[in-house]
Coordinates of C-alpha atoms and ligand atoms in Angstrom, one line a residue:
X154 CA -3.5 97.5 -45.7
X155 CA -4.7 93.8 -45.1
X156 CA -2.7 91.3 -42.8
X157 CA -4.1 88.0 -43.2
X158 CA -3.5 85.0 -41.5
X159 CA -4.8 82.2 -43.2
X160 CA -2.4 80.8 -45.9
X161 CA -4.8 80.4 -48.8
X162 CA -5.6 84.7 -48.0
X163 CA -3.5 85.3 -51.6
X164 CA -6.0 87.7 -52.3
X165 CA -5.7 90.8 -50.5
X166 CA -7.3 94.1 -52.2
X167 CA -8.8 91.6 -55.5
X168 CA -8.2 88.2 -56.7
X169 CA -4.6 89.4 -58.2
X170 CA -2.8 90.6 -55.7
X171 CA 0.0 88.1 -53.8
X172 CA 1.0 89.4 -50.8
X173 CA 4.1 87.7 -48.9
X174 CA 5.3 85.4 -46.1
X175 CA 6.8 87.4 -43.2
X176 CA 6.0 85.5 -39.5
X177 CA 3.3 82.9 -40.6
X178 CA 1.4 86.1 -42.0
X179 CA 0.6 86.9 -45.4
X180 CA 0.9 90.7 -45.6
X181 CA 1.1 93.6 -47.9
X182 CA 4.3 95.9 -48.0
X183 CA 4.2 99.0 -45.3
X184 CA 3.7 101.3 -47.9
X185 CA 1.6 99.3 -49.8
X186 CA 3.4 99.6 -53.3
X187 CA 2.7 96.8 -55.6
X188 CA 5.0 95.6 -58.6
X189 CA 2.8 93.7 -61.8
X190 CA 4.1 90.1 -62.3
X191 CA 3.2 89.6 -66.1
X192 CA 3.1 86.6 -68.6
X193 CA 6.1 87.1 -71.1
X194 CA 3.9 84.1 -73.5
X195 CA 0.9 86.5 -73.4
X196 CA 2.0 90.4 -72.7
X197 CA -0.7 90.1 -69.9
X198 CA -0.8 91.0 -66.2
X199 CA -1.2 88.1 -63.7
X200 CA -1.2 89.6 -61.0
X201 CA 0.6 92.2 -58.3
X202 CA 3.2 91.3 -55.5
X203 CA 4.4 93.5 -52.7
X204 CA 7.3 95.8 -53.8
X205 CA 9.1 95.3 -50.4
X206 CA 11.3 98.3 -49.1
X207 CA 13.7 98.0 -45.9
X208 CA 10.9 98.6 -43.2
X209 CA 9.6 95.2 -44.5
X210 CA 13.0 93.6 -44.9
X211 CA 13.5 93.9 -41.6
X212 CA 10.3 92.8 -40.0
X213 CA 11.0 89.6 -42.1
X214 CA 14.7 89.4 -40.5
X215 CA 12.9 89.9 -36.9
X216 CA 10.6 86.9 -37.3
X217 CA 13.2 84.4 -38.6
X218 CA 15.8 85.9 -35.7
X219 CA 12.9 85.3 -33.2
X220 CA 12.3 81.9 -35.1
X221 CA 15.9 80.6 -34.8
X222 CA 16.5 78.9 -31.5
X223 CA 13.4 77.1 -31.0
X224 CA 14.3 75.7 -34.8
X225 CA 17.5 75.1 -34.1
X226 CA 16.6 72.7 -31.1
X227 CA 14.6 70.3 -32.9
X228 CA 16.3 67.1 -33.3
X229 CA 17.9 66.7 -37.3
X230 CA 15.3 64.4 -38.0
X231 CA 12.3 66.4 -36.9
X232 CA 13.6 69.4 -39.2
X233 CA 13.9 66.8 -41.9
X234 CA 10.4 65.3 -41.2
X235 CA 8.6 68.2 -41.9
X236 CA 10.9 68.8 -45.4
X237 CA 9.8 65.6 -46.4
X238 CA 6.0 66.1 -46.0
X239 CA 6.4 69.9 -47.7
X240 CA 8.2 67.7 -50.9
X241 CA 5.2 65.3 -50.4
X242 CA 2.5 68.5 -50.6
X243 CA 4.5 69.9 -53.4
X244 CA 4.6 66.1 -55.2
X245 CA 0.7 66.5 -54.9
X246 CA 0.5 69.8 -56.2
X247 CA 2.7 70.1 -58.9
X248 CA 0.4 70.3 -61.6
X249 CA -1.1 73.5 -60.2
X250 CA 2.4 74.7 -59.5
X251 CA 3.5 74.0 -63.2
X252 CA 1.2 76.0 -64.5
X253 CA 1.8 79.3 -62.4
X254 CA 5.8 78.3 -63.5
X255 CA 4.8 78.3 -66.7
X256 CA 2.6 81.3 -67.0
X257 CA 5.4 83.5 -65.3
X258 CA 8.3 82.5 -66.8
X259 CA 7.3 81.9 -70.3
X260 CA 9.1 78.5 -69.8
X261 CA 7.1 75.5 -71.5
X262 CA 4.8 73.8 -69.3
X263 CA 5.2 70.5 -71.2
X264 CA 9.1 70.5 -71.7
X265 CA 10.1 73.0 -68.8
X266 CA 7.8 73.5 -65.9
X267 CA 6.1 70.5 -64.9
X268 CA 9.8 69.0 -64.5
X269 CA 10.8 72.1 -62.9
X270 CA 7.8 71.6 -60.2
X271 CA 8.5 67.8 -59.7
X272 CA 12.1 69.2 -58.9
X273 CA 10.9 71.3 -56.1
X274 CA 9.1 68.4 -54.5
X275 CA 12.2 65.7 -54.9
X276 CA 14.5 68.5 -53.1
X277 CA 12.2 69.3 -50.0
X278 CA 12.4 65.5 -50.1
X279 CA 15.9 65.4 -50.5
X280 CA 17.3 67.6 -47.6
X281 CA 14.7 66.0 -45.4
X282 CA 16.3 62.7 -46.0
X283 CA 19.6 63.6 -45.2
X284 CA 18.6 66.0 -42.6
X285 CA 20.8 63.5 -40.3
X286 CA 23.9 63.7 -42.1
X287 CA 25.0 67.0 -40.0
X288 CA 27.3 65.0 -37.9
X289 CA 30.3 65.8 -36.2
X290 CA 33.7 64.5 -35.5
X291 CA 35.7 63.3 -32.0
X292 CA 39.7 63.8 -32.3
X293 CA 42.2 61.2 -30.6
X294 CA 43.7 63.4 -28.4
X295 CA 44.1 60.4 -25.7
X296 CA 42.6 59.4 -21.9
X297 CA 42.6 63.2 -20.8
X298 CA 40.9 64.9 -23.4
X299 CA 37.7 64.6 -25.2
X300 CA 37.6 66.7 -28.3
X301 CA 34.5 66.7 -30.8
X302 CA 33.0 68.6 -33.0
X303 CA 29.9 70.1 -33.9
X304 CA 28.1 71.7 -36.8
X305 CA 25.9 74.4 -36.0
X306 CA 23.5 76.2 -37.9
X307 CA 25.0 80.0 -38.6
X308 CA 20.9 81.9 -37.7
X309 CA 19.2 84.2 -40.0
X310 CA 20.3 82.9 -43.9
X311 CA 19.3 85.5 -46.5
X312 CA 18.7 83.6 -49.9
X313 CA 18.5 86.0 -53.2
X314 CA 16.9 84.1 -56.4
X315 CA 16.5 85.0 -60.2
X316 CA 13.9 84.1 -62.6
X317 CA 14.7 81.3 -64.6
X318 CA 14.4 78.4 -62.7
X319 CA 12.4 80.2 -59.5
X320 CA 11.4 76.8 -57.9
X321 CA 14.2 74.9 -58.1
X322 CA 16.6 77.5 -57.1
X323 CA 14.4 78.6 -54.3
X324 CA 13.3 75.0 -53.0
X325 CA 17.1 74.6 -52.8
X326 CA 18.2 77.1 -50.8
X327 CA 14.8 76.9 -48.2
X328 CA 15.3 73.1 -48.1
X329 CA 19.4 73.6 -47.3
X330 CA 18.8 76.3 -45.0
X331 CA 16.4 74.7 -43.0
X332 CA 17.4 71.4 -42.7
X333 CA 20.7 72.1 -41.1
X334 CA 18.7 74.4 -38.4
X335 CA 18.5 77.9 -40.3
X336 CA 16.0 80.2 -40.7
X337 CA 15.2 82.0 -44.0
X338 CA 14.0 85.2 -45.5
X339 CA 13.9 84.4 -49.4
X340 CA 13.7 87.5 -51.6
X341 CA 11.9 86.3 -54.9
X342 CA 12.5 87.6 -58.3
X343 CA 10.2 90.5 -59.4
X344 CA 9.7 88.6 -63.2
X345 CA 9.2 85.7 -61.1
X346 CA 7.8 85.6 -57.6
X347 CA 4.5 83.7 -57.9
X348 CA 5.3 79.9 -57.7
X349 CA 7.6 80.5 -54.8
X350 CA 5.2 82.1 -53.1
X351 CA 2.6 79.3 -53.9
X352 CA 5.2 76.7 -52.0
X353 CA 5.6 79.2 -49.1
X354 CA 1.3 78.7 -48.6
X355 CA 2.1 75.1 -48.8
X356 CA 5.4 75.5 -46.5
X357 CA 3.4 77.3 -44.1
X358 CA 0.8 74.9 -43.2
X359 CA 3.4 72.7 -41.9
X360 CA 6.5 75.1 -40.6
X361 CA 6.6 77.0 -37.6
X362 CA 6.0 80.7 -37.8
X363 CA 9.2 82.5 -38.8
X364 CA 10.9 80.1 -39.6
X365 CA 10.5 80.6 -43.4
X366 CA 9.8 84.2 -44.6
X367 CA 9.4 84.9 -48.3
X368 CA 9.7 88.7 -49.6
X369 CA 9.0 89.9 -52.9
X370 CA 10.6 93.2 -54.4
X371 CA 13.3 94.7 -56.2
X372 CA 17.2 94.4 -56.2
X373 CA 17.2 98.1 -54.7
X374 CA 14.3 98.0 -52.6
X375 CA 14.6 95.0 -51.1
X376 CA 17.4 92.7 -52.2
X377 CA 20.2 96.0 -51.1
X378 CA 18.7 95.8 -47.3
X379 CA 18.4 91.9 -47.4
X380 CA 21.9 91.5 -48.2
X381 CA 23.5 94.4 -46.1
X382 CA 21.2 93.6 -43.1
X383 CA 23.4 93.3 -40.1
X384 CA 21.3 90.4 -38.2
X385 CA 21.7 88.1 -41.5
X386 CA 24.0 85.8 -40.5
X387 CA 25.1 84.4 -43.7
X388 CA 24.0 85.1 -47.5
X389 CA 22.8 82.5 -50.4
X390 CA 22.6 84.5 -53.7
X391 CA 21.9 83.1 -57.1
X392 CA 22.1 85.2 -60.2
X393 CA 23.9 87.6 -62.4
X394 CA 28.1 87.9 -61.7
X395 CA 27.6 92.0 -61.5
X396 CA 25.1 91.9 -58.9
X397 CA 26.7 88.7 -56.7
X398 CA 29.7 91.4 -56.7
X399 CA 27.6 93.8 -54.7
X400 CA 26.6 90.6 -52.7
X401 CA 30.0 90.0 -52.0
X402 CA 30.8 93.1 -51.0
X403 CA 27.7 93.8 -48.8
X404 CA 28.8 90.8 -47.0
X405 CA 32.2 91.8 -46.2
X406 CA 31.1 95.1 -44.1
X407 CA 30.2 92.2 -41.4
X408 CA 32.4 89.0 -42.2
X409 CA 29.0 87.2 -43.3
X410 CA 30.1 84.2 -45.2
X411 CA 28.4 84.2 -48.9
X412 CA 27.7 81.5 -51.5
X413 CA 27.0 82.8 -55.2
X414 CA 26.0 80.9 -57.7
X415 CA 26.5 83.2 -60.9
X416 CA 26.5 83.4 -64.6
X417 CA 28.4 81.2 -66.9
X418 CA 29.7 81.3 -70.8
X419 CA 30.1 77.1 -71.1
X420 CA 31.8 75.6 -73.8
X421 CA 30.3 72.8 -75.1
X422 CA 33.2 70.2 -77.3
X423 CA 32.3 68.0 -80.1
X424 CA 35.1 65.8 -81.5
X425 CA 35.1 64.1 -84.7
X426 CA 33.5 60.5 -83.3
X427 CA 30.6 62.4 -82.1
X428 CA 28.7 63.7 -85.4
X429 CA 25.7 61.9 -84.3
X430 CA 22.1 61.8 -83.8
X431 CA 22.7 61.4 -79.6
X432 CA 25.2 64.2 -79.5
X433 CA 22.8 66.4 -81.8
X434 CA 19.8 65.9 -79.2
X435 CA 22.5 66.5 -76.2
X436 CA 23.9 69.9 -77.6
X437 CA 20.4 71.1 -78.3
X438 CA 19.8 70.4 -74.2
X439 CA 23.0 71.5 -73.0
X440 CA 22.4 74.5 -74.6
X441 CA 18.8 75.2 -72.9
X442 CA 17.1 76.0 -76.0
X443 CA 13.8 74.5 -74.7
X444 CA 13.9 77.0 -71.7
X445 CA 14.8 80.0 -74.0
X446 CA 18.9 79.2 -73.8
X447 CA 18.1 81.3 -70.6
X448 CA 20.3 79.3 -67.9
X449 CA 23.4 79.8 -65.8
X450 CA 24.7 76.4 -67.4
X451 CA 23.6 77.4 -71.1
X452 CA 26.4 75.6 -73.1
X453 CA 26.8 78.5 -75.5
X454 CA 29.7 78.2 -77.5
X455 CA 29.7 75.4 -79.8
X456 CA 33.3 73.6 -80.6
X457 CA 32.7 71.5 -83.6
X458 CA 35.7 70.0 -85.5
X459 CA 36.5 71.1 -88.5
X460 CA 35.8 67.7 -90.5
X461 CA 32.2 67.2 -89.2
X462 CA 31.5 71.3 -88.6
X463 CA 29.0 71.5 -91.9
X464 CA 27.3 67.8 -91.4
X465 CA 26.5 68.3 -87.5
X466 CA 25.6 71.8 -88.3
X467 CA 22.8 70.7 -90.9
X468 CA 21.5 68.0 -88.3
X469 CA 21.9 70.9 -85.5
X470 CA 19.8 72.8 -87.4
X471 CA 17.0 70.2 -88.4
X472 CA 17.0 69.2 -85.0
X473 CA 16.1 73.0 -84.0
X474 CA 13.7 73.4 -87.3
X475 CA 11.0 70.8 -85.7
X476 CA 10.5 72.4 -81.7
X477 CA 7.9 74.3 -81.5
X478 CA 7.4 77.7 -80.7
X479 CA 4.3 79.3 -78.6
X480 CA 2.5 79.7 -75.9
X481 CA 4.2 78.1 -73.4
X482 CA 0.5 76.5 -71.6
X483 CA 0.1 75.0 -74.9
X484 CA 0.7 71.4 -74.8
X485 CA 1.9 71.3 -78.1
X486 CA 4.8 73.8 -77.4
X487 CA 8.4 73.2 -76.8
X488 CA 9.5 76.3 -76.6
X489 CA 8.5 79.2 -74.6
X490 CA 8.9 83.1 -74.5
X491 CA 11.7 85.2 -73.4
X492 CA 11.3 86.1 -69.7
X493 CA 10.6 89.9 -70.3
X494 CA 10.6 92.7 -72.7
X495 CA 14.0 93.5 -71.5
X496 CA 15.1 90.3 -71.9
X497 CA 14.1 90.5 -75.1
X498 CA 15.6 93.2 -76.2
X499 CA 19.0 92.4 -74.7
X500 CA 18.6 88.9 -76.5
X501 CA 18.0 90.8 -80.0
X502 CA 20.9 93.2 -79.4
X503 CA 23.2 90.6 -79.2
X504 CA 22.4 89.1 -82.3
X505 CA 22.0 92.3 -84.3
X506 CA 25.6 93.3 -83.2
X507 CA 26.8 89.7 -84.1
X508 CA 25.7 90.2 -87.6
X509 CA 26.5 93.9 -87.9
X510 CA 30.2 92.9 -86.8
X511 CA 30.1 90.6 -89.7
X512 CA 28.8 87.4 -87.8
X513 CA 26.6 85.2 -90.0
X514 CA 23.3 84.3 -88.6
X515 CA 22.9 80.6 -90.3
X516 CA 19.6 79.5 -88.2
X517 CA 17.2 82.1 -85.9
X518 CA 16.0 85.7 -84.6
X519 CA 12.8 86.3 -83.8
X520 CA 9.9 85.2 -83.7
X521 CA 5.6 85.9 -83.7
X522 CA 4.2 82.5 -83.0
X523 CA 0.9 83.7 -81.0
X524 CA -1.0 86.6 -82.0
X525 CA -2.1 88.3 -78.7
X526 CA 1.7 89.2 -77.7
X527 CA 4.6 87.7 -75.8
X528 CA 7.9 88.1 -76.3
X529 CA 9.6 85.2 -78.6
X530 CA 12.9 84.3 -80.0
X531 CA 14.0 81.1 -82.4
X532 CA 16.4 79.0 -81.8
X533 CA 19.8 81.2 -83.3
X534 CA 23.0 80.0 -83.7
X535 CA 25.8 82.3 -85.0
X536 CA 29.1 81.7 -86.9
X537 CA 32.5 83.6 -87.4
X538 CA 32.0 85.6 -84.2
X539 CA 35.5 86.9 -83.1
X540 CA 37.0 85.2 -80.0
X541 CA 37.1 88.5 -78.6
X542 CA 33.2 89.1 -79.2
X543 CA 30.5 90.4 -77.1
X544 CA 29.0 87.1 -78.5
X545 CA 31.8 84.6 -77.4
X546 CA 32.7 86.6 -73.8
X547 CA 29.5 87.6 -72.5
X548 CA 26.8 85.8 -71.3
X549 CA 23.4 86.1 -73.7
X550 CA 20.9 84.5 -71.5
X551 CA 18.9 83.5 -74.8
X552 CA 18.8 81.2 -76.9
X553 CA 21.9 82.1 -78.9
X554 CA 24.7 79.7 -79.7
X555 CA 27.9 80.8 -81.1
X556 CA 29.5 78.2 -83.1
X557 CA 33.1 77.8 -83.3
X558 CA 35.3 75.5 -86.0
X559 CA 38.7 73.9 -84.5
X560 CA 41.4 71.7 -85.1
X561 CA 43.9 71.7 -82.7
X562 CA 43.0 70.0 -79.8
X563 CA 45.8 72.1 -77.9
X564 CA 44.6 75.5 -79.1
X565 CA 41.1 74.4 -78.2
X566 CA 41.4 73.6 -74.4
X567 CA 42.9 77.2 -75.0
X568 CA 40.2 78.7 -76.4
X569 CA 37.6 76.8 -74.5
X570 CA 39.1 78.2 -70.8
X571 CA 39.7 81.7 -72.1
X572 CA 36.5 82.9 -70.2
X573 CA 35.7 85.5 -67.1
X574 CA 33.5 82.6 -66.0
X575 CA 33.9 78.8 -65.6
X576 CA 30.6 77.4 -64.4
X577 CA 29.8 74.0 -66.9
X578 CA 31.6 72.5 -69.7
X579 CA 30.3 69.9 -72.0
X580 CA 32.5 67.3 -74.2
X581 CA 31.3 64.9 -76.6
X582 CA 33.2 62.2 -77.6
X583 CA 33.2 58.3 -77.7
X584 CA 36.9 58.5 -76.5
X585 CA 37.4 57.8 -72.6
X586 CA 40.1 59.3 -72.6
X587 CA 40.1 62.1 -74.6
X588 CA 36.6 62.7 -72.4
X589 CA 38.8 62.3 -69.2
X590 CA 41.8 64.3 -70.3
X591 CA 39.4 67.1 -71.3
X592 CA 36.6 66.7 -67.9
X593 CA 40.2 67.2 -66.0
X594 CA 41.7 70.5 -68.1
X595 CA 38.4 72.2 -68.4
X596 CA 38.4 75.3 -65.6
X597 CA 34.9 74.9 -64.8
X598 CA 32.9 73.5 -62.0
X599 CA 30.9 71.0 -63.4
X600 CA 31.8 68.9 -66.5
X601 CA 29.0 66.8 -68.7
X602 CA 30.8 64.0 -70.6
X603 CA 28.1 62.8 -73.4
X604 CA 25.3 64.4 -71.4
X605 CA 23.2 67.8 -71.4
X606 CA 21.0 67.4 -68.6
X607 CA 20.3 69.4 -65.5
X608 CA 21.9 69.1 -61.7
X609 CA 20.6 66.2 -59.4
X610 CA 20.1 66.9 -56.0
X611 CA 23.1 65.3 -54.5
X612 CA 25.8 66.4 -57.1
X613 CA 28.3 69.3 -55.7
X614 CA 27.7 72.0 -58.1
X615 CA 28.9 75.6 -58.5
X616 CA 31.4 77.8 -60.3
X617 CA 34.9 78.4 -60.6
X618 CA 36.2 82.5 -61.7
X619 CA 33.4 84.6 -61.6
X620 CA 30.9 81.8 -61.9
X621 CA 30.6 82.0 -58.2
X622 CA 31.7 81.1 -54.8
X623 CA 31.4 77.9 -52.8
X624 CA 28.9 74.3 -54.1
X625 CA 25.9 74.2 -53.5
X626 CA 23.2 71.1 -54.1
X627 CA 25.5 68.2 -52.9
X628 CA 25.1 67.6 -48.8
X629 CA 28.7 68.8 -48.3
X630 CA 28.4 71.7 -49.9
X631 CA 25.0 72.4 -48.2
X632 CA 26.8 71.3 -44.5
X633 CA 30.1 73.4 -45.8
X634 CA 27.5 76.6 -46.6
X635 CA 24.9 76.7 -44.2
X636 CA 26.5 75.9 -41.0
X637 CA 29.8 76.6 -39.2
X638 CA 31.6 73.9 -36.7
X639 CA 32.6 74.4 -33.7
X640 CA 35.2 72.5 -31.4
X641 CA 34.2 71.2 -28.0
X642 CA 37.5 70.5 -25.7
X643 CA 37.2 68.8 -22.1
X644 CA 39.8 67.8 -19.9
X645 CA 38.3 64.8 -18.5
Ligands
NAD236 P1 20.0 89.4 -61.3 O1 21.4 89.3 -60.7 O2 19.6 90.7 -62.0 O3 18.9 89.3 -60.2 C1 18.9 88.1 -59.3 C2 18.2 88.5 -58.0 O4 18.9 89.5 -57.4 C3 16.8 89.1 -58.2 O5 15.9 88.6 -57.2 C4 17.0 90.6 -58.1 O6 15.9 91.3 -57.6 C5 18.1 90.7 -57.0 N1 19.0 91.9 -57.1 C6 19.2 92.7 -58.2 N2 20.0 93.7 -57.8 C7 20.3 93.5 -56.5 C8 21.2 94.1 -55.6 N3 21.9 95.2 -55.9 N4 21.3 93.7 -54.3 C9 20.6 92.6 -53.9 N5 19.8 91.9 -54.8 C10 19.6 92.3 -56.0 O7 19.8 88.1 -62.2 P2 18.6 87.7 -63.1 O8 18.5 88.5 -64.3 O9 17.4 87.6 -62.2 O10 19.0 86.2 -63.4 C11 19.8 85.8 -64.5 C12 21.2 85.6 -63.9 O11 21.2 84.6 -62.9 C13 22.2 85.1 -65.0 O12 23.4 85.7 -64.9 C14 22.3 83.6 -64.7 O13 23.5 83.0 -65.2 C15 22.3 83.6 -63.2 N6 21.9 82.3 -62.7 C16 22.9 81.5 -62.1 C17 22.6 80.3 -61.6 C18 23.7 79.4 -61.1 O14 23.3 78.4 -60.4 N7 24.9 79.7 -61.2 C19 21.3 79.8 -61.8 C20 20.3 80.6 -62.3 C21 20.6 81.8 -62.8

């Protein structure tokens, strides 16, 4: 097995094989078993990672406990220096870093990952900026007492991220836990490990040994002993709701405190003033299509008032009829590939049961665009799903939309809440206050009003039901997560 020190050592036994961050070291797994990171646009392998068992787990959990104090001294500032000169590497990089997004997700490099890279730089930069803000508080207790507060980092932070969005959601949770004084062992996603692991190389050159640790493996082999390991101090999970359940649970064995950020089923609300070119363009993004419909905040169930359901259905679906599908490193593409074979075939299941439950397909299915493989679906959107539908209740995490007629603005708000999750909502309407009345009644964490973009560092984001557990993004929510206060009383 190799163990090499230098960060740019990525290639171990050939030119494919990744190994991971554990001390400052790039190193193999102890029993030197390897999982294949392939290319969903192409069906080819990119390369191998280390398929990390508990051995490895916890050598990674050693370093970033032996890491902590010295980390934990630094002045706020100091932390947040060096965050702000890894954004800056990453800002300088990003190309490079696109285009290993790109390749491993099968999201689009010109409409996906090139933004999705930019967005790891502007959160290192972020979090370095506001490193400061982890203040504390002094009580008026009068002349005899001094009472203050501090907020301290909770140690070893055990972050957990899926696929689809590997950079941002990785960035995030290094550039949260280490600006307020934590150190990380990140455990990457198996579909998706590579372009974290290419801003751990750059992370390295500047961070203290330890103090970041990035793992790859499975949920079993190594995700299981990340999250029940007893000197992680507190757990950052991102992903499905079935598996932040075993988070959850893991976590309760020691009292760790937990944030998940989980999967969502978000309604997305046209009213009548809304049948509109703007709106059209905004549902087609709130909805993800151009990364594959496959995100947490997928607006996939489509309420279109009755009187304008056929006309902003036709413009929906011209809208939809000029992206492009194909390989996702072709400039020309707007639309990528599925994440995997399995993904794939989970995507295709769902619509085939639609239709055989009497669903009509009206736009969709899949798709062959490039010749040499990959996995690829078109833009579908389904109608006359049942409320009580796998379709409507469960999340797809493709590009499916279910479209649903109403009327009834009362028996919408109804229909639009009757979810297991609440993570997004998104309403459409030139009304301020019908937009207001309906941002306020929605049970969801984050509602778009005329708008189907993506988080901004900054924003408090995060779920409500089983969408998750506590906000990320937003320097609250970071201060609220990643450290725990502490009261100071002196009798002077
Ligand atoms: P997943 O839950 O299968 O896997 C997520 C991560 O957990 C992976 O790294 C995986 O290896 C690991 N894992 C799997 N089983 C584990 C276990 N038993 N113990 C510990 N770790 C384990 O999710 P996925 O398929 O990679 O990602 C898609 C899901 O992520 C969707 O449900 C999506 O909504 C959700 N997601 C949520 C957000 C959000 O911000 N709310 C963002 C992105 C994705």
């Amino acid at each position: 097995m190799t163990n090499q020190t230098t960060a740019n050592a990525h290639a171990s036994k050939s030119s494919k094989d990744y190994p991971q961050l554990i001390d400052g070291k790039w190193v193999c797994a102890k029993n030197d078993s390897w999982i294949d990171v392939e290319n969903p646009g192409r069906g080819t392998i990119l390369g191998r990672v280390p398929d990390s068992r508990e051995e490895d787990v916890d050598s990674a959990v050693a370093a970033a406990k032996e890491a902590f104090d010295g980390w934990k001294r630094k002045a706020a500032r100091d932390r947040g220096r060096l965050l702000i000169q890894i954004g800056d590497v990453i800002a300088d990089r990003q190309e490079e870093l696109a285009r290993i997004i790109s390749s491993e997700t099968g999201n689009a490099l010109r409409t996906q990952a090139r933004g999705e890279a930019a967005s790891g730089a502007d959160i290192f930069r972020f979090y370095g900026e506001v490193a400061s803000q982890q203040k504390g508080d002094t009580l008026p207790f009068g002349d005899n007492l001094l009472s203050y507060t501090v907020r301290e980092p909770v140690g070893v932070v055990g972050g957990i991220v899926p696929w689809n969005a590997p950079v941002t959601l990785a960035t995030l949770k290094m550039a949260m836990a280490l600006s307020t004084g934590n150190t990380l062992v990140l455990k990457v996603a198996e579909l998706a490990p590579l372009a974290v692991l290419k801003v751990a190389e750059w992370a390295n050159e500047l961070l203290p040994a330890g103090v970041l640790n990035v793992i790859s493996g499975t949920g079993l082999g190594a995700g299981v002993p990340l999250a029940g390991h007893s000197d992680v101090a507190k757990l950052t999970f991102t992903g499905s709701t079935s598996v932040g359940k075993e988070i959850l649970s893991a976590a309760a064995s020691r009292v760790a405190p937990v944030s998940l950020e989980l999967g969502g089923k978000s309604p997305a609300i046209v009213f009548p003033d809304s049948d509109d070119a703007a709106t059209v363009s905004n549902v087609i993004s709130a909805m993800r299509f151009t990364r594959q419909g496959q995100s947490c905040t997928a607006g996939s169930r489509l309420f279109l008032h009755k009187s304008i359901y056929d006309s902003f259905l036709s413009k929906l679906t011209a809208e939809l009829d000029k992206l492009v599908i194909g390989d996702p490193l072709d400039e020309a593409t707007d639309i990528g590939a599925i994440a995997s074979q399995k993904q794939y075939n989970t995507v295709l299941e769902y619509i085939n049961d639609a239709s055989t439950e009497g669903a009509t397909i009206i736009t969709g299915g899949p798709d062959k665009p490039v010749e040499s493989g990959g996995y690829y679906v078109a833009p579908t959107i389904i109608a006359g799903a049942e409320a009580d539908s796998k379709l409507c209740r469960e999340e797809v995490f493709g590009p499916v939309l279910a479209v649903i007629p109403w009327e009834d603005e009362e028996e919408l708000l109804k229909q639009a809440n009757d979810s297991s999750y609440g993570l997004a909502g998104y309403v459409f309407t030139k009304d301020i206050s019908t937009a207001i009345r309906f941002a306020n009644d929605l049970e969801v964490g984050w509602v778009q009003v005329n708008r189907g973009g993506g988080q901004l560092p900054g924003m408090s984001y995060g779920g409500n039901k089983q969408s998750g557990l506590g906000r990320e993004y937003s320097v609250e929510g970071a201060l609220e997560s990643f450290t725990t206060v502490k009261n100071i009383t002196v009798a002077i």
